[in-house]
C-alpha cells in the first residue's frame, strides 16, 4: 500500500515537472522572436514603383504550410518610426569590431587555385537558428557542388536584448547568453560572423560594409559571392550554371534590379526617407537585398567604394549608391525574385511552394524554414517533381525562364 502510494507520488511529481517544463518551453518559444512580423514583402514592394509586373502561373488553392510560418522568426524589419536625427548623429561611427570570425573560411580544399568558387553569405539574426539550420542543410551546404567549391557564412549583429523582449529586465545578461550560444554554434558549424553592432533593420547597411570588408580581407581569391537573406530559396545548381560562363575578374552584379525607385516621402511609412537624408527624386538602380550574386572583382571594388559612401539606412539602396560610385549598373535577371512574391500567408492562393516554380529560378524570397526544407527535398529528391515542362534543370541544357 505504502509502496503504491509512493509510486503515485512519483507519478504526480513527474507530471508536475513535465507540465512546468512544457510551460517554460512555451514561454521561451513565445519570447524567442524579438522581431516583429511586419509585412516585409508589402513594405518593400511599396518602397518604390515595381518596374516590371511579375506575374507567374496561377496555381491552385492550398496553403498547407502556413502553420509553420509562425515558427520561423522574420529577419529584421523596421519596428517603429525611424530616428533620423540619431542616425545622422551616429552615422560616422561605422567601424565595429568582429566578435566572432572565421579566418580560415576561404582556404581551399587542397586543390590548386585555392579560394572557393562560390561564397554564400546569408544575413541572419541570432534568434533565427532554425532557418540557419535549414539553409546549412539545403542550399547553403558547403563542399563541392557540380565541381565548384562552395563555402558559407552567416552575417550577424548583436541581438537587441533590452526593449524588444518584455520578459527581459536587463539586456546585458541576455546579450551575454546570446553570445555564448553563438560561440557554441560557431564552434560546431564554423560559419558565424558576428559584429558588435545592434542587429536592427536600419543597421543592415553596417552589415553590408562589414561583410564586404571581411570578404575582401579573408576571402581575397573567391570567384563569386552570393549574398542573400535567410528567408530565400536559392537554386545553387542554376546559379553555378549561370556563373560558369562568367569571368570572376570582370565586374558582375546580378539580381532582381529595381530602377528609378522613388524614396518614400510619407512620414507614416516605415520606409520614410526625408529629403534631408536623400534629396534626389529617385534612387540609383539597385539589386534587391534578398539575393544577388557578384564577382570577386566587384566585391573588392565595392568594399573600397562603399567605405566612401555615406551610410544610408536601406542596405540594398546603399549598395546601389556604391555601384553608382563605381559607374556600374546591376544586371537584372528574371530568375532572381526578391520582390513581388508575397508570402504564402499574405496570398494563400499563390502556390509559392510548387517545386516546378522554383526549378527555373535562382532566388525566391519570403520562405520559412519549413518551406526551404520542403522545396529542397522536392527539387533534389528522386524522382524529382513532375512538372508541366518536362525538362528538369539538373539534366539537359540550362534554360532561363519558360
Ligand atoms: C546600429 O548599431 C549601433 C551600435 O550597436 C547602435 O548604437 C545604433 O542604435 C544602431 N542603429 C540603428 C538604426 O538601429
CSV table of C-alpha atoms and ligand atoms in Angstrom, one decimal:
chain,number,residue,atom,x,y,z
A,1,UNK,CA,0.0,0.0,0.0
A,2,UNK,CA,2.7,2.5,1.0
A,3,UNK,CA,4.7,1.4,-2.0
A,4,UNK,CA,1.8,2.1,-4.2
A,5,UNK,CA,1.3,5.5,-2.6
A,6,UNK,CA,4.9,6.4,-3.2
A,7,UNK,CA,4.6,5.3,-6.8
A,8,UNK,CA,1.6,7.6,-7.2
A,9,UNK,CA,3.5,10.3,-5.6
A,10,UNK,CA,6.4,9.8,-8.1
A,11,UNK,CA,4.0,9.8,-11.0
A,12,UNK,CA,2.4,13.0,-9.7
A,13,UNK,CA,5.9,14.7,-9.4
A,14,UNK,CA,6.8,13.6,-12.9
A,15,UNK,CA,3.5,15.1,-14.1
A,16,UNK,CA,4.1,18.4,-12.4
A,17,UNK,CA,7.7,18.6,-13.6
A,18,UNK,CA,6.6,17.8,-17.1
A,19,UNK,CA,4.0,20.5,-17.0
A,20,UNK,CA,6.4,23.0,-15.6
A,21,UNK,CA,8.9,22.2,-18.4
A,22,UNK,CA,6.3,22.5,-21.1
A,23,UNK,CA,5.2,25.8,-19.7
A,24,UNK,CA,8.8,27.0,-19.6
A,25,UNK,CA,9.4,25.9,-23.2
A,26,UNK,CA,6.2,27.5,-24.3
A,27,UNK,CA,7.1,30.8,-22.6
A,28,UNK,CA,10.5,30.7,-24.2
A,29,UNK,CA,9.1,30.0,-27.6
A,30,UNK,CA,6.9,33.0,-27.3
A,31,UNK,CA,9.6,35.3,-26.2
A,32,UNK,CA,12.0,33.9,-28.8
A,33,UNK,CA,11.0,36.0,-31.7
A,34,UNK,CA,12.0,39.6,-30.9
A,35,UNK,CA,11.4,40.9,-34.4
A,36,UNK,CA,8.0,41.9,-35.5
A,37,UNK,CA,6.2,40.1,-38.1
A,38,UNK,CA,5.8,43.4,-40.1
A,39,UNK,CA,4.6,42.8,-43.6
A,40,UNK,CA,8.1,42.9,-45.1
A,41,UNK,CA,7.2,41.9,-48.6
A,42,UNK,CA,4.5,44.5,-48.7
A,43,UNK,CA,6.6,47.2,-47.2
A,44,UNK,CA,9.4,46.5,-49.5
A,45,UNK,CA,7.2,46.3,-52.5
A,46,UNK,CA,5.7,49.7,-51.6
A,47,UNK,CA,9.1,51.2,-51.4
A,48,UNK,CA,9.2,52.2,-55.0
A,49,UNK,CA,7.2,51.5,-58.1
A,50,UNK,CA,7.9,48.0,-59.3
A,51,UNK,CA,9.5,48.3,-62.6
A,52,UNK,CA,8.0,45.1,-64.1
A,53,UNK,CA,4.9,43.3,-63.2
A,54,UNK,CA,5.8,39.9,-62.1
A,55,UNK,CA,3.1,37.5,-62.9
A,56,UNK,CA,3.5,33.9,-62.5
A,57,UNK,CA,1.4,31.0,-63.3
A,58,UNK,CA,-1.8,31.0,-61.3
A,59,UNK,CA,-1.6,27.9,-59.2
A,60,UNK,CA,-4.4,26.0,-57.5
A,61,UNK,CA,-5.6,26.5,-53.9
A,62,UNK,CA,-3.9,25.2,-50.9
A,63,UNK,CA,-1.5,26.7,-48.3
A,64,UNK,CA,-0.9,23.8,-46.1
A,65,UNK,CA,2.4,25.2,-44.9
A,66,UNK,CA,1.0,28.3,-43.3
A,67,UNK,CA,1.0,26.8,-39.9
A,68,UNK,CA,4.8,26.6,-39.9
A,69,UNK,CA,5.2,30.2,-40.8
A,70,UNK,CA,5.0,31.3,-37.2
A,71,UNK,CA,7.8,29.0,-36.2
A,72,UNK,CA,10.4,30.9,-38.0
A,73,UNK,CA,11.2,34.5,-36.9
A,74,UNK,CA,11.4,37.1,-39.6
A,75,UNK,CA,14.6,38.8,-40.4
A,76,UNK,CA,14.9,42.3,-39.0
A,77,UNK,CA,12.2,44.7,-40.2
A,78,UNK,CA,11.6,48.3,-39.2
A,79,UNK,CA,9.9,48.3,-35.8
A,80,UNK,CA,8.8,51.9,-35.5
A,81,UNK,CA,9.4,55.4,-36.7
A,82,UNK,CA,13.0,55.8,-37.6
A,83,UNK,CA,15.1,58.2,-35.5
A,84,UNK,CA,16.8,60.1,-38.4
A,85,UNK,CA,18.4,62.6,-36.1
A,86,UNK,CA,20.0,59.8,-34.1
A,87,UNK,CA,21.0,58.1,-37.3
A,88,UNK,CA,22.7,61.2,-38.7
A,89,UNK,CA,24.5,61.8,-35.5
A,90,UNK,CA,25.8,58.3,-35.2
A,91,UNK,CA,26.5,57.9,-38.9
A,92,UNK,CA,30.2,58.5,-38.7
A,93,UNK,CA,30.7,55.6,-36.4
A,94,UNK,CA,30.8,52.8,-39.0
A,95,UNK,CA,33.5,50.5,-37.8
A,96,UNK,CA,32.6,47.8,-35.3
A,97,UNK,CA,34.8,45.0,-34.0
A,98,UNK,CA,34.3,41.5,-35.2
A,99,UNK,CA,33.3,39.4,-32.2
A,100,UNK,CA,33.3,36.0,-34.0
A,101,UNK,CA,35.5,35.5,-37.0
A,102,UNK,CA,36.0,32.6,-39.4
A,103,UNK,CA,39.6,33.4,-40.5
A,104,UNK,CA,40.1,30.1,-42.4
A,105,UNK,CA,36.8,30.1,-44.2
A,106,UNK,CA,38.2,30.6,-47.6
A,107,UNK,CA,41.1,28.3,-47.5
A,108,UNK,CA,40.9,26.0,-50.5
A,109,UNK,CA,40.4,22.3,-50.0
A,110,UNK,CA,43.9,21.3,-51.2
A,111,UNK,CA,43.2,21.7,-54.9
A,112,UNK,CA,45.4,24.2,-56.7
A,113,UNK,CA,43.9,27.6,-57.3
A,114,UNK,CA,43.0,27.9,-53.7
A,115,UNK,CA,39.9,30.1,-52.8
A,116,UNK,CA,36.3,28.9,-53.1
A,117,UNK,CA,34.4,29.2,-56.3
A,118,UNK,CA,31.3,30.5,-54.5
A,119,UNK,CA,30.9,32.1,-51.1
A,120,UNK,CA,27.4,32.1,-49.8
A,121,UNK,CA,26.8,34.9,-47.3
A,122,UNK,CA,23.5,34.9,-45.6
A,123,UNK,CA,22.1,37.8,-43.4
A,124,UNK,CA,20.7,36.3,-40.3
A,125,UNK,CA,19.7,37.2,-36.8
A,126,UNK,CA,20.7,35.3,-33.6
A,127,UNK,CA,17.2,34.1,-32.9
A,128,UNK,CA,16.8,32.6,-36.4
A,129,UNK,CA,18.7,29.4,-35.6
A,130,UNK,CA,16.0,27.3,-37.3
A,131,UNK,CA,16.4,29.0,-40.6
A,132,UNK,CA,20.2,28.8,-40.4
A,133,UNK,CA,19.9,25.1,-39.9
A,134,UNK,CA,17.6,24.8,-42.9
A,135,UNK,CA,20.0,26.8,-45.0
A,136,UNK,CA,23.0,24.8,-43.9
A,137,UNK,CA,21.4,21.5,-44.8
A,138,UNK,CA,19.9,22.7,-48.1
A,139,UNK,CA,21.0,25.4,-50.5
A,140,UNK,CA,23.8,26.6,-48.2
A,141,UNK,CA,25.6,23.3,-47.9
A,142,UNK,CA,29.4,23.6,-48.1
A,143,UNK,CA,31.6,21.4,-50.2
A,144,UNK,CA,31.7,20.5,-53.9
A,145,UNK,CA,28.6,21.2,-55.9
A,146,UNK,CA,28.8,20.4,-59.5
A,147,UNK,CA,32.5,20.5,-59.1
A,148,UNK,CA,32.5,24.0,-57.6
A,149,UNK,CA,33.9,24.6,-54.1
A,150,UNK,CA,31.1,26.3,-52.1
A,151,UNK,CA,31.6,27.9,-48.7
A,152,UNK,CA,29.1,29.6,-46.4
A,153,UNK,CA,28.9,32.3,-43.7
A,154,UNK,CA,26.1,33.8,-41.8
A,155,UNK,CA,26.2,37.6,-41.0
A,156,UNK,CA,25.0,38.6,-37.6
A,157,UNK,CA,25.0,41.6,-35.3
A,158,UNK,CA,24.4,41.6,-31.6
A,159,UNK,CA,20.7,40.9,-30.9
A,160,UNK,CA,19.0,43.8,-29.3
A,161,UNK,CA,18.1,42.2,-25.9
A,162,UNK,CA,16.7,45.1,-24.0
A,163,UNK,CA,13.5,46.6,-25.1
A,164,UNK,CA,12.5,44.1,-27.7
A,165,UNK,CA,11.8,41.4,-25.1
A,166,UNK,CA,9.4,42.5,-22.4
A,167,UNK,CA,10.2,39.5,-20.2
A,168,UNK,CA,13.8,40.5,-20.0
A,169,UNK,CA,14.5,43.2,-17.4
A,170,UNK,CA,18.2,43.7,-18.3
A,171,UNK,CA,19.6,43.5,-21.8
A,172,UNK,CA,23.2,42.8,-21.0
A,173,UNK,CA,22.5,39.4,-19.3
A,174,UNK,CA,20.6,38.2,-22.4
A,175,UNK,CA,23.3,39.5,-24.7
A,176,UNK,CA,26.0,37.5,-22.9
A,177,UNK,CA,23.8,34.5,-23.2
A,178,UNK,CA,23.3,35.1,-26.9
A,179,UNK,CA,26.9,35.5,-27.4
A,180,UNK,CA,27.7,32.2,-25.6
A,181,UNK,CA,25.1,30.5,-27.8
A,182,UNK,CA,26.5,31.9,-31.0
A,183,UNK,CA,30.0,30.9,-29.9
A,184,UNK,CA,28.9,27.4,-29.4
A,185,UNK,CA,27.1,27.5,-32.8
A,186,UNK,CA,30.3,28.9,-34.4
A,187,UNK,CA,32.4,26.0,-32.9
A,188,UNK,CA,30.0,23.5,-34.3
A,189,UNK,CA,29.5,24.9,-37.8
A,190,UNK,CA,32.3,27.4,-38.3
A,191,UNK,CA,30.1,29.7,-40.3
A,192,UNK,CA,29.1,32.6,-37.9
A,193,UNK,CA,30.4,36.1,-38.4
A,194,UNK,CA,29.3,38.3,-35.5
A,195,UNK,CA,29.9,42.1,-35.4
A,196,UNK,CA,29.4,44.4,-32.4
A,197,UNK,CA,26.6,46.5,-33.7
A,198,UNK,CA,22.9,46.1,-32.9
A,199,UNK,CA,21.2,43.8,-35.3
A,200,UNK,CA,18.4,46.0,-36.5
A,201,UNK,CA,16.8,46.6,-39.9
A,202,UNK,CA,18.4,50.0,-40.3
A,203,UNK,CA,21.8,48.6,-39.4
A,204,UNK,CA,21.8,46.2,-42.3
A,205,UNK,CA,23.9,48.7,-44.1
A,206,UNK,CA,26.5,48.3,-41.5
A,207,UNK,CA,26.3,44.5,-42.1
A,208,UNK,CA,26.8,45.2,-45.8
A,209,UNK,CA,30.0,47.2,-45.4
A,210,UNK,CA,31.4,45.0,-42.7
A,211,UNK,CA,30.8,41.9,-44.8
A,212,UNK,CA,32.5,43.5,-47.9
A,213,UNK,CA,35.5,44.4,-45.8
A,214,UNK,CA,35.7,41.0,-44.3
A,215,UNK,CA,35.3,39.2,-47.6
A,216,UNK,CA,38.0,41.2,-49.3
A,217,UNK,CA,40.3,40.6,-46.4
A,218,UNK,CA,39.7,37.0,-45.6
A,219,UNK,CA,38.4,35.8,-48.9
A,220,UNK,CA,40.5,37.6,-51.5
A,221,UNK,CA,40.5,34.8,-54.0
A,222,UNK,CA,36.9,34.0,-54.0
A,223,UNK,CA,35.5,33.8,-57.6
A,224,UNK,CA,31.9,34.7,-56.9
A,225,UNK,CA,29.8,35.7,-53.9
A,226,UNK,CA,26.1,35.1,-53.4
A,227,UNK,CA,24.7,37.4,-50.8
A,228,UNK,CA,21.2,37.0,-49.5
A,229,UNK,CA,18.6,36.7,-46.8
A,230,UNK,CA,18.0,33.6,-44.8
A,231,UNK,CA,14.4,33.5,-45.9
A,232,UNK,CA,15.1,32.9,-49.6
A,233,UNK,CA,15.4,29.7,-51.6
A,234,UNK,CA,18.4,29.6,-53.8
A,235,UNK,CA,18.9,27.2,-56.6
A,236,UNK,CA,22.6,26.5,-56.3
A,237,UNK,CA,22.8,24.4,-59.5
A,238,UNK,CA,21.1,27.1,-61.6
A,239,UNK,CA,23.4,29.8,-60.1
A,240,UNK,CA,26.5,27.8,-60.8
A,241,UNK,CA,25.5,27.1,-64.3
A,242,UNK,CA,24.8,30.8,-64.9
A,243,UNK,CA,28.2,31.7,-63.4
A,244,UNK,CA,30.1,29.1,-65.4
A,245,UNK,CA,30.2,31.4,-68.4
A,246,UNK,CA,31.2,34.4,-66.3
A,247,UNK,CA,34.7,35.7,-65.6
A,248,UNK,CA,35.3,36.5,-61.9
A,249,UNK,CA,37.9,39.0,-62.9
A,250,UNK,CA,35.3,41.1,-64.6
A,251,UNK,CA,32.7,43.3,-62.9
A,252,UNK,CA,29.4,41.5,-62.3
A,253,UNK,CA,26.5,42.1,-60.0
A,254,UNK,CA,23.3,40.3,-61.0
A,255,UNK,CA,20.0,40.2,-59.2
A,256,UNK,CA,16.5,41.5,-59.0
A,257,UNK,CA,17.1,45.0,-60.2
A,258,UNK,CA,14.9,47.9,-59.2
A,259,UNK,CA,15.3,51.1,-61.3
A,260,UNK,CA,14.0,54.6,-60.7
A,261,UNK,CA,12.5,53.7,-57.3
A,262,UNK,CA,11.4,56.9,-55.6
A,263,UNK,CA,12.1,57.5,-52.0
A,264,UNK,CA,9.0,57.3,-49.8
A,265,UNK,CA,8.2,60.7,-48.5
A,266,UNK,CA,5.1,59.8,-46.5
A,267,UNK,CA,6.0,60.2,-42.9
A,268,UNK,CA,3.8,57.4,-41.8
A,269,UNK,CA,5.7,54.8,-43.8
A,270,UNK,CA,8.3,52.6,-42.2
A,271,UNK,CA,10.5,53.4,-45.2
A,272,UNK,CA,10.0,57.1,-44.9
A,273,UNK,CA,13.1,59.0,-46.1
A,274,UNK,CA,13.2,62.7,-45.5
A,275,UNK,CA,14.6,64.9,-48.2
A,276,UNK,CA,17.3,66.0,-45.9
A,277,UNK,CA,18.6,62.4,-45.9
A,278,UNK,CA,18.2,61.8,-49.6
A,279,UNK,CA,17.3,64.8,-51.8
A,280,UNK,CA,17.2,63.3,-55.3
A,281,UNK,CA,13.9,62.1,-56.8
A,282,UNK,CA,15.0,58.5,-57.5
A,283,UNK,CA,17.4,56.0,-56.1
A,284,UNK,CA,20.2,54.6,-58.3
A,285,UNK,CA,19.5,51.2,-59.8
A,286,UNK,CA,19.9,48.6,-57.1
A,287,UNK,CA,19.6,44.9,-56.7
A,288,UNK,CA,17.1,43.6,-54.1
A,289,UNK,CA,18.9,42.6,-51.0
A,290,UNK,CA,17.1,39.3,-50.8
A,291,UNK,CA,19.7,37.7,-53.0
A,292,UNK,CA,22.2,38.7,-55.6
A,293,UNK,CA,25.5,37.5,-57.0
A,294,UNK,CA,28.7,39.4,-57.6
A,295,UNK,CA,32.1,38.6,-58.9
A,296,UNK,CA,35.3,38.6,-56.8
A,297,UNK,CA,36.5,41.7,-58.8
A,298,UNK,CA,33.3,43.6,-58.0
A,299,UNK,CA,33.4,42.5,-54.4
A,300,UNK,CA,36.9,44.0,-53.9
A,301,UNK,CA,35.9,47.2,-55.7
A,302,UNK,CA,32.7,47.6,-53.8
A,303,UNK,CA,34.5,47.2,-50.5
A,304,UNK,CA,36.5,50.2,-51.4
A,305,UNK,CA,33.6,52.2,-52.8
A,306,UNK,CA,31.2,51.6,-50.0
A,307,UNK,CA,33.8,52.8,-47.5
A,308,UNK,CA,33.5,56.2,-49.1
A,309,UNK,CA,29.7,56.4,-49.4
A,310,UNK,CA,27.7,58.0,-46.6
A,311,UNK,CA,25.7,55.5,-44.7
A,312,UNK,CA,22.1,55.1,-45.9
A,313,UNK,CA,19.6,53.2,-43.8
A,314,UNK,CA,18.3,50.9,-46.5
A,315,UNK,CA,21.0,48.4,-47.3
A,316,UNK,CA,20.2,47.5,-50.9
A,317,UNK,CA,19.8,51.1,-51.9
A,318,UNK,CA,23.1,51.8,-50.2
A,319,UNK,CA,24.8,49.2,-52.3
A,320,UNK,CA,23.2,50.8,-55.4
A,321,UNK,CA,24.9,54.0,-54.3
A,322,UNK,CA,28.3,52.2,-54.0
A,323,UNK,CA,27.8,50.7,-57.5
A,324,UNK,CA,26.9,54.2,-58.9
A,325,UNK,CA,30.2,55.5,-57.5
A,326,UNK,CA,32.0,52.8,-59.5
A,327,UNK,CA,29.8,53.7,-62.5
A,328,UNK,CA,28.4,50.2,-62.6
A,329,UNK,CA,24.8,49.2,-63.0
A,330,UNK,CA,23.5,46.0,-61.6
A,331,UNK,CA,22.4,43.5,-64.2
A,332,UNK,CA,18.8,42.4,-64.0
A,333,UNK,CA,17.8,38.8,-64.3
A,334,UNK,CA,14.3,37.4,-64.3
A,335,UNK,CA,15.3,34.3,-62.3
A,336,UNK,CA,16.0,36.4,-59.3
A,337,UNK,CA,12.8,37.1,-57.5
A,338,UNK,CA,13.4,39.0,-54.3
A,339,UNK,CA,10.4,41.4,-54.6
A,340,UNK,CA,6.9,41.0,-55.6
A,341,UNK,CA,6.3,37.4,-54.4
A,342,UNK,CA,4.0,37.7,-51.5
A,343,UNK,CA,4.5,35.3,-48.6
A,344,UNK,CA,2.1,32.4,-48.7
A,345,UNK,CA,0.2,33.8,-45.7
A,346,UNK,CA,-0.4,37.1,-47.5
A,347,UNK,CA,-1.5,35.4,-50.6
A,348,UNK,CA,-2.7,31.8,-49.9
A,349,UNK,CA,-3.9,31.4,-53.5
A,350,UNK,CA,-0.3,31.6,-54.8
A,351,UNK,CA,1.5,28.3,-54.5
A,352,UNK,CA,4.9,29.6,-53.9
A,353,UNK,CA,6.0,26.1,-52.8
A,354,UNK,CA,5.3,24.4,-56.0
A,355,UNK,CA,8.7,22.9,-56.9
A,356,UNK,CA,8.2,23.5,-60.6
A,357,UNK,CA,8.0,27.2,-59.9
A,358,UNK,CA,11.5,27.1,-58.3
A,359,UNK,CA,13.0,24.8,-60.8
A,360,UNK,CA,13.9,27.5,-63.2
A,361,UNK,CA,14.7,30.2,-60.8
A,362,UNK,CA,17.8,31.2,-58.8
A,363,UNK,CA,16.4,33.1,-55.8
A,364,UNK,CA,12.9,33.3,-54.4
A,365,UNK,CA,12.2,35.4,-51.3
A,366,UNK,CA,10.0,35.0,-48.3
A,367,UNK,CA,10.2,31.4,-47.2
A,368,UNK,CA,10.0,29.8,-43.7
A,369,UNK,CA,12.5,27.2,-42.6
A,370,UNK,CA,9.9,24.6,-43.4
A,371,UNK,CA,9.3,25.9,-46.9
A,372,UNK,CA,13.1,25.8,-47.6
A,373,UNK,CA,13.3,22.2,-46.4
A,374,UNK,CA,10.3,21.1,-48.3
A,375,UNK,CA,11.4,22.8,-51.5
A,376,UNK,CA,14.9,21.5,-51.4
A,377,UNK,CA,13.8,17.9,-50.9
A,378,UNK,CA,11.1,18.1,-53.5
A,379,UNK,CA,13.6,19.5,-56.0
A,380,UNK,CA,16.5,17.3,-55.2
A,381,UNK,CA,14.8,14.1,-54.2
A,382,UNK,CA,14.2,11.3,-56.7
A,383,UNK,CA,12.2,11.0,-58.9
A,384,UNK,CA,12.0,14.9,-58.7
A,385,UNK,CA,9.0,16.9,-59.3
A,386,UNK,CA,6.6,16.1,-62.2
A,387,UNK,CA,6.3,19.4,-63.9
A,388,UNK,CA,4.4,20.6,-67.0
A,389,UNK,CA,7.7,21.4,-68.7
A,390,UNK,CA,9.3,18.0,-69.0
A,391,UNK,CA,12.9,19.1,-68.7
A,392,UNK,CA,14.4,19.0,-65.2
A,393,UNK,CA,17.1,21.6,-64.7
A,394,UNK,CA,19.8,19.2,-63.4
A,395,UNK,CA,19.9,17.3,-66.6
A,396,UNK,CA,19.8,18.8,-70.1
A,397,UNK,CA,20.9,22.2,-71.2
A,398,UNK,CA,20.3,25.1,-68.9
A,399,UNK,CA,17.3,27.4,-69.6
A,400,UNK,CA,16.2,30.6,-68.0
A,401,UNK,CA,12.5,31.1,-67.7
A,402,UNK,CA,9.9,29.3,-69.6
B,1,LIG,C1,23.2,50.4,-35.0
B,1,LIG,O1,24.1,49.8,-34.1
B,1,LIG,C2,24.7,50.8,-33.2
B,1,LIG,C3,25.8,50.1,-32.4
B,1,LIG,O2,25.3,49.0,-31.7
B,1,LIG,C4,23.6,51.4,-32.4
B,1,LIG,O3,24.2,52.3,-31.5
B,1,LIG,C5,22.6,52.0,-33.2
B,1,LIG,O4,21.5,52.5,-32.5
B,1,LIG,C6,22.1,51.1,-34.3
B,1,LIG,N1,21.3,51.8,-35.3
B,1,LIG,C7,20.1,51.5,-35.6
B,1,LIG,C8,19.5,52.4,-36.6
B,1,LIG,O5,19.5,50.6,-35.2
